[in-house]
Amino acid sequence: MKELIFATGNKSKIDRFYDKLKEQGVELIGIKDLNIKLEAEENGKNEIENATIKAEECYKKTKKASLGMDDALYLEGVPEDRQPGLFVRRVNGKELSDEEMIEHYIDLVNEFGKDGKLDAKWVYGMCLINEKGEKHTYTWTKENFYMVNTKSNIINERYPLNSISKYKGIDKYFTDVTEEDKNSLKVDESDVIDFIIGSL
């Protein structure tokens, strides 16, 4: 079993890829499991640069294959100066709790959405540095969804916006979708798994 260190303390991010990677013979390990604290300053201009900063810091500390990931959020019709972009959790310099995030984005849906809905797009960046020190990057988007002004009964810790995000076509919260729903929507992120396996 190969080991891959994920430069994140967010368990939800690890869970997102853990099972699929394990099936391919890769164990994804979070930095908390290694009692490591990264001092990476995420000052990149985009999600790929931030993902690379995290992966480089992790590789420097562990000398093991390291994975960095970052994301940016864009909301249709919201002015540029109020777009979350890379600062999804930080508003006016303040780091929001999960509950504060939900309330903030519900306010944006109410202000800029139509009929309680607001089209949205996630842009993801990933950087993997393998044991040889070779660096690989990948980016992808998710835009088959919108945000709504009512929340699900389920809140995913550290992924709170899943509670107000619904897939187009089936009108189901991210928190409520089944594997069957994901298959019908072709939400499998197999391209991301292929990138990781191919880069190791």
C-alpha positions as a Markdown table, in Angstrom:
| # | Residue | x | y | z |
|---|---|---|---|---|
| 1 | Met | 0.0 | 0.0 | 0.0 |
| 2 | Lys | 1.5 | 3.4 | -1.1 |
| 3 | Glu | 1.2 | 6.3 | 1.3 |
| 4 | Leu | 0.1 | 9.8 | 0.2 |
| 5 | Ile | 0.2 | 12.6 | 2.7 |
| 6 | Phe | -2.7 | 15.1 | 2.2 |
| 7 | Ala | -1.7 | 18.6 | 3.3 |
| 8 | Thr | -5.0 | 19.2 | 5.1 |
| 9 | Gly | -6.5 | 18.9 | 8.6 |
| 10 | Asn | -10.0 | 18.8 | 7.1 |
| 11 | Lys | -11.3 | 15.2 | 7.6 |
| 12 | Ser | -14.1 | 15.8 | 5.1 |
| 13 | Lys | -11.6 | 16.5 | 2.3 |
| 14 | Ile | -9.7 | 13.3 | 3.2 |
| 15 | Asp | -13.0 | 11.2 | 3.3 |
| 16 | Arg | -13.9 | 12.6 | -0.1 |
| 17 | Phe | -11.1 | 10.6 | -1.8 |
| 18 | Tyr | -10.1 | 8.0 | 0.8 |
| 19 | Asp | -12.1 | 5.0 | -0.3 |
| 20 | Lys | -11.5 | 5.3 | -4.0 |
| 21 | Leu | -7.7 | 5.7 | -3.5 |
| 22 | Lys | -7.7 | 2.7 | -1.1 |
| 23 | Glu | -9.2 | 0.6 | -3.8 |
| 24 | Gln | -6.2 | 1.6 | -6.0 |
| 25 | Gly | -3.7 | 0.7 | -3.3 |
| 26 | Val | -3.1 | 4.2 | -1.9 |
| 27 | Glu | -3.6 | 5.2 | 1.7 |
| 28 | Leu | -4.4 | 8.9 | 2.1 |
| 29 | Ile | -3.0 | 10.2 | 5.4 |
| 30 | Gly | -3.9 | 13.6 | 6.9 |
| 31 | Ile | -1.3 | 15.8 | 8.5 |
| 32 | Lys | -3.2 | 15.6 | 11.9 |
| 33 | Asp | -2.5 | 11.8 | 11.8 |
| 34 | Leu | 1.2 | 12.6 | 11.7 |
| 35 | Asn | 1.0 | 15.4 | 14.3 |
| 36 | Ile | 2.4 | 17.8 | 11.7 |
| 37 | Lys | 1.5 | 21.5 | 11.5 |
| 38 | Leu | 2.1 | 23.2 | 8.2 |
| 39 | Glu | 3.2 | 26.8 | 8.1 |
| 40 | Ala | 2.2 | 27.3 | 4.5 |
| 41 | Glu | 1.1 | 30.9 | 3.7 |
| 42 | Glu | -1.6 | 30.5 | 1.1 |
| 43 | Asn | -0.9 | 33.7 | -0.8 |
| 44 | Gly | -1.2 | 32.3 | -4.3 |
| 45 | Lys | -3.1 | 34.1 | -7.1 |
| 46 | Asn | -5.3 | 31.1 | -7.8 |
| 47 | Glu | -6.3 | 27.6 | -6.5 |
| 48 | Ile | -3.4 | 25.8 | -8.3 |
| 49 | Glu | -0.8 | 28.1 | -6.7 |
| 50 | Asn | -2.3 | 27.7 | -3.2 |
| 51 | Ala | -2.4 | 23.9 | -3.7 |
| 52 | Thr | 1.2 | 23.9 | -4.8 |
| 53 | Ile | 2.3 | 26.0 | -1.7 |
| 54 | Lys | 0.6 | 23.4 | 0.6 |
| 55 | Ala | 2.1 | 20.4 | -1.2 |
| 56 | Glu | 5.6 | 21.9 | -1.2 |
| 57 | Glu | 5.5 | 22.6 | 2.5 |
| 58 | Cys | 4.2 | 19.1 | 3.2 |
| 59 | Tyr | 6.8 | 17.5 | 1.1 |
| 60 | Lys | 9.6 | 19.6 | 2.7 |
| 61 | Lys | 8.5 | 18.4 | 6.2 |
| 62 | Thr | 7.7 | 14.7 | 5.4 |
| 63 | Lys | 9.9 | 13.8 | 2.4 |
| 64 | Lys | 7.0 | 11.7 | 1.3 |
| 65 | Ala | 4.5 | 11.9 | -1.6 |
| 66 | Ser | 2.4 | 14.9 | -0.7 |
| 67 | Leu | -0.9 | 16.3 | -2.0 |
| 68 | Gly | -2.2 | 19.8 | -1.8 |
| 69 | Met | -5.6 | 21.0 | -2.7 |
| 70 | Asp | -7.4 | 24.4 | -2.8 |
| 71 | Asp | -10.7 | 25.6 | -4.2 |
| 72 | Ala | -12.4 | 28.8 | -5.2 |
| 73 | Leu | -16.2 | 29.6 | -5.4 |
| 74 | Tyr | -17.9 | 31.9 | -7.9 |
| 75 | Leu | -21.5 | 33.0 | -7.7 |
| 76 | Glu | -23.5 | 34.1 | -10.8 |
| 77 | Gly | -24.5 | 37.8 | -10.8 |
| 78 | Val | -22.6 | 38.7 | -7.6 |
| 79 | Pro | -20.3 | 41.8 | -8.0 |
| 80 | Glu | -16.6 | 41.0 | -8.2 |
| 81 | Asp | -15.8 | 42.8 | -4.9 |
| 82 | Arg | -18.2 | 40.4 | -3.1 |
| 83 | Gln | -17.2 | 37.2 | -4.9 |
| 84 | Pro | -15.8 | 34.6 | -2.5 |
| 85 | Gly | -13.2 | 33.3 | -4.9 |
| 86 | Leu | -10.3 | 31.9 | -2.9 |
| 87 | Phe | -11.7 | 33.3 | 0.4 |
| 88 | Val | -14.7 | 31.1 | 0.8 |
| 89 | Arg | -14.6 | 31.1 | 4.6 |
| 90 | Arg | -13.1 | 34.5 | 5.1 |
| 91 | Val | -15.3 | 37.6 | 4.8 |
| 92 | Asn | -14.0 | 41.1 | 5.6 |
| 93 | Gly | -11.0 | 39.6 | 7.2 |
| 94 | Lys | -13.0 | 37.3 | 9.6 |
| 95 | Glu | -12.8 | 33.5 | 9.5 |
| 96 | Leu | -16.4 | 32.3 | 9.6 |
| 97 | Ser | -17.6 | 29.3 | 11.6 |
| 98 | Asp | -19.7 | 26.7 | 9.7 |
| 99 | Glu | -22.9 | 28.2 | 10.9 |
| 100 | Glu | -21.8 | 31.8 | 10.0 |
| 101 | Met | -20.8 | 30.6 | 6.6 |
| 102 | Ile | -24.3 | 29.1 | 5.9 |
| 103 | Glu | -25.9 | 32.4 | 7.1 |
| 104 | His | -23.6 | 34.5 | 5.0 |
| 105 | Tyr | -24.2 | 32.6 | 1.8 |
| 106 | Ile | -28.0 | 32.4 | 2.4 |
| 107 | Asp | -27.9 | 36.2 | 2.6 |
| 108 | Leu | -26.1 | 36.3 | -0.8 |
| 109 | Val | -28.7 | 34.0 | -2.3 |
| 110 | Asn | -31.5 | 36.3 | -1.0 |
| 111 | Glu | -29.8 | 39.4 | -2.3 |
| 112 | Phe | -28.6 | 38.2 | -5.8 |
| 113 | Gly | -30.6 | 35.0 | -6.5 |
| 114 | Lys | -33.9 | 34.4 | -8.1 |
| 115 | Asp | -36.7 | 32.4 | -6.5 |
| 116 | Gly | -34.4 | 31.5 | -3.6 |
| 117 | Lys | -31.7 | 30.0 | -6.0 |
| 118 | Leu | -28.3 | 31.2 | -7.1 |
| 119 | Asp | -26.1 | 29.5 | -9.7 |
| 120 | Ala | -22.6 | 28.7 | -8.5 |
| 121 | Lys | -19.4 | 27.2 | -9.6 |
| 122 | Trp | -16.5 | 25.5 | -7.7 |
| 123 | Val | -13.0 | 25.6 | -9.2 |
| 124 | Tyr | -10.5 | 23.1 | -7.7 |
| 125 | Gly | -6.8 | 23.0 | -7.9 |
| 126 | Met | -4.6 | 20.1 | -6.9 |
| 127 | Cys | -0.8 | 19.6 | -6.7 |
| 128 | Leu | 0.9 | 16.3 | -6.1 |
| 129 | Ile | 4.6 | 15.9 | -5.4 |
| 130 | Asn | 5.7 | 12.3 | -5.7 |
| 131 | Glu | 8.5 | 10.6 | -3.8 |
| 132 | Lys | 11.0 | 11.5 | -6.6 |
| 133 | Gly | 10.1 | 15.2 | -6.0 |
| 134 | Glu | 8.2 | 15.5 | -9.4 |
| 135 | Lys | 5.4 | 18.0 | -9.3 |
| 136 | His | 2.1 | 17.5 | -11.1 |
| 137 | Thr | -0.9 | 19.8 | -11.1 |
| 138 | Tyr | -4.6 | 19.4 | -12.0 |
| 139 | Thr | -7.7 | 21.6 | -12.1 |
| 140 | Trp | -11.4 | 20.9 | -12.5 |
| 141 | Thr | -14.7 | 22.5 | -12.0 |
| 142 | Lys | -18.1 | 21.7 | -10.5 |
| 143 | Glu | -21.0 | 23.8 | -11.9 |
| 144 | Asn | -24.0 | 21.6 | -12.1 |
| 145 | Phe | -25.5 | 23.1 | -8.9 |
| 146 | Tyr | -27.0 | 26.1 | -7.3 |
| 147 | Met | -27.2 | 27.5 | -3.8 |
| 148 | Val | -30.5 | 28.0 | -2.0 |
| 149 | Asn | -31.8 | 30.1 | 0.9 |
| 150 | Thr | -33.0 | 27.1 | 3.0 |
| 151 | Lys | -30.7 | 24.6 | 4.6 |
| 152 | Ser | -30.7 | 20.9 | 4.8 |
| 153 | Asn | -31.1 | 19.2 | 8.2 |
| 154 | Ile | -27.6 | 17.7 | 7.8 |
| 155 | Ile | -24.5 | 19.8 | 8.1 |
| 156 | Asn | -21.1 | 18.3 | 6.9 |
| 157 | Glu | -18.5 | 19.6 | 9.3 |
| 158 | Arg | -15.9 | 21.7 | 7.4 |
| 159 | Tyr | -18.1 | 21.5 | 4.3 |
| 160 | Pro | -21.0 | 23.6 | 5.5 |
| 161 | Leu | -22.0 | 24.9 | 2.1 |
| 162 | Asn | -23.1 | 21.3 | 1.2 |
| 163 | Ser | -26.1 | 22.1 | 3.4 |
| 164 | Ile | -27.4 | 24.9 | 1.0 |
| 165 | Ser | -26.1 | 23.5 | -2.3 |
| 166 | Lys | -28.4 | 21.5 | -4.5 |
| 167 | Tyr | -27.7 | 19.5 | -7.7 |
| 168 | Lys | -29.5 | 20.8 | -10.8 |
| 169 | Gly | -31.8 | 18.2 | -12.3 |
| 170 | Ile | -32.6 | 16.3 | -9.1 |
| 171 | Asp | -33.1 | 19.3 | -6.7 |
| 172 | Lys | -31.4 | 17.4 | -3.9 |
| 173 | Tyr | -29.0 | 18.9 | -1.3 |
| 174 | Phe | -25.4 | 17.7 | -1.5 |
| 175 | Thr | -25.9 | 16.3 | 2.0 |
| 176 | Asp | -28.8 | 14.1 | 0.8 |
| 177 | Val | -27.6 | 12.6 | -2.4 |
| 178 | Thr | -27.1 | 8.8 | -2.7 |
| 179 | Glu | -24.4 | 6.9 | -4.6 |
| 180 | Glu | -27.1 | 6.2 | -7.2 |
| 181 | Asp | -27.9 | 9.9 | -7.5 |
| 182 | Lys | -24.2 | 10.6 | -8.0 |
| 183 | Asn | -23.9 | 7.9 | -10.7 |
| 184 | Ser | -26.9 | 9.4 | -12.6 |
| 185 | Leu | -25.3 | 12.9 | -12.4 |
| 186 | Lys | -21.9 | 11.5 | -13.2 |
| 187 | Val | -20.4 | 12.9 | -10.0 |
| 188 | Asp | -17.6 | 10.4 | -9.5 |
| 189 | Glu | -14.4 | 12.5 | -9.6 |
| 190 | Ser | -12.8 | 9.5 | -11.2 |
| 191 | Asp | -10.6 | 11.9 | -13.3 |
| 192 | Val | -9.2 | 13.3 | -10.0 |
| 193 | Ile | -8.4 | 9.8 | -8.8 |
| 194 | Asp | -6.8 | 9.0 | -12.2 |
| 195 | Phe | -4.6 | 12.1 | -11.9 |
| 196 | Ile | -3.5 | 11.1 | -8.3 |
| 197 | Ile | -2.7 | 7.5 | -9.3 |
| 198 | Gly | -0.9 | 8.6 | -12.5 |
| 199 | Ser | 1.2 | 11.2 | -10.7 |
| 200 | Leu | 2.5 | 9.0 | -7.8 |
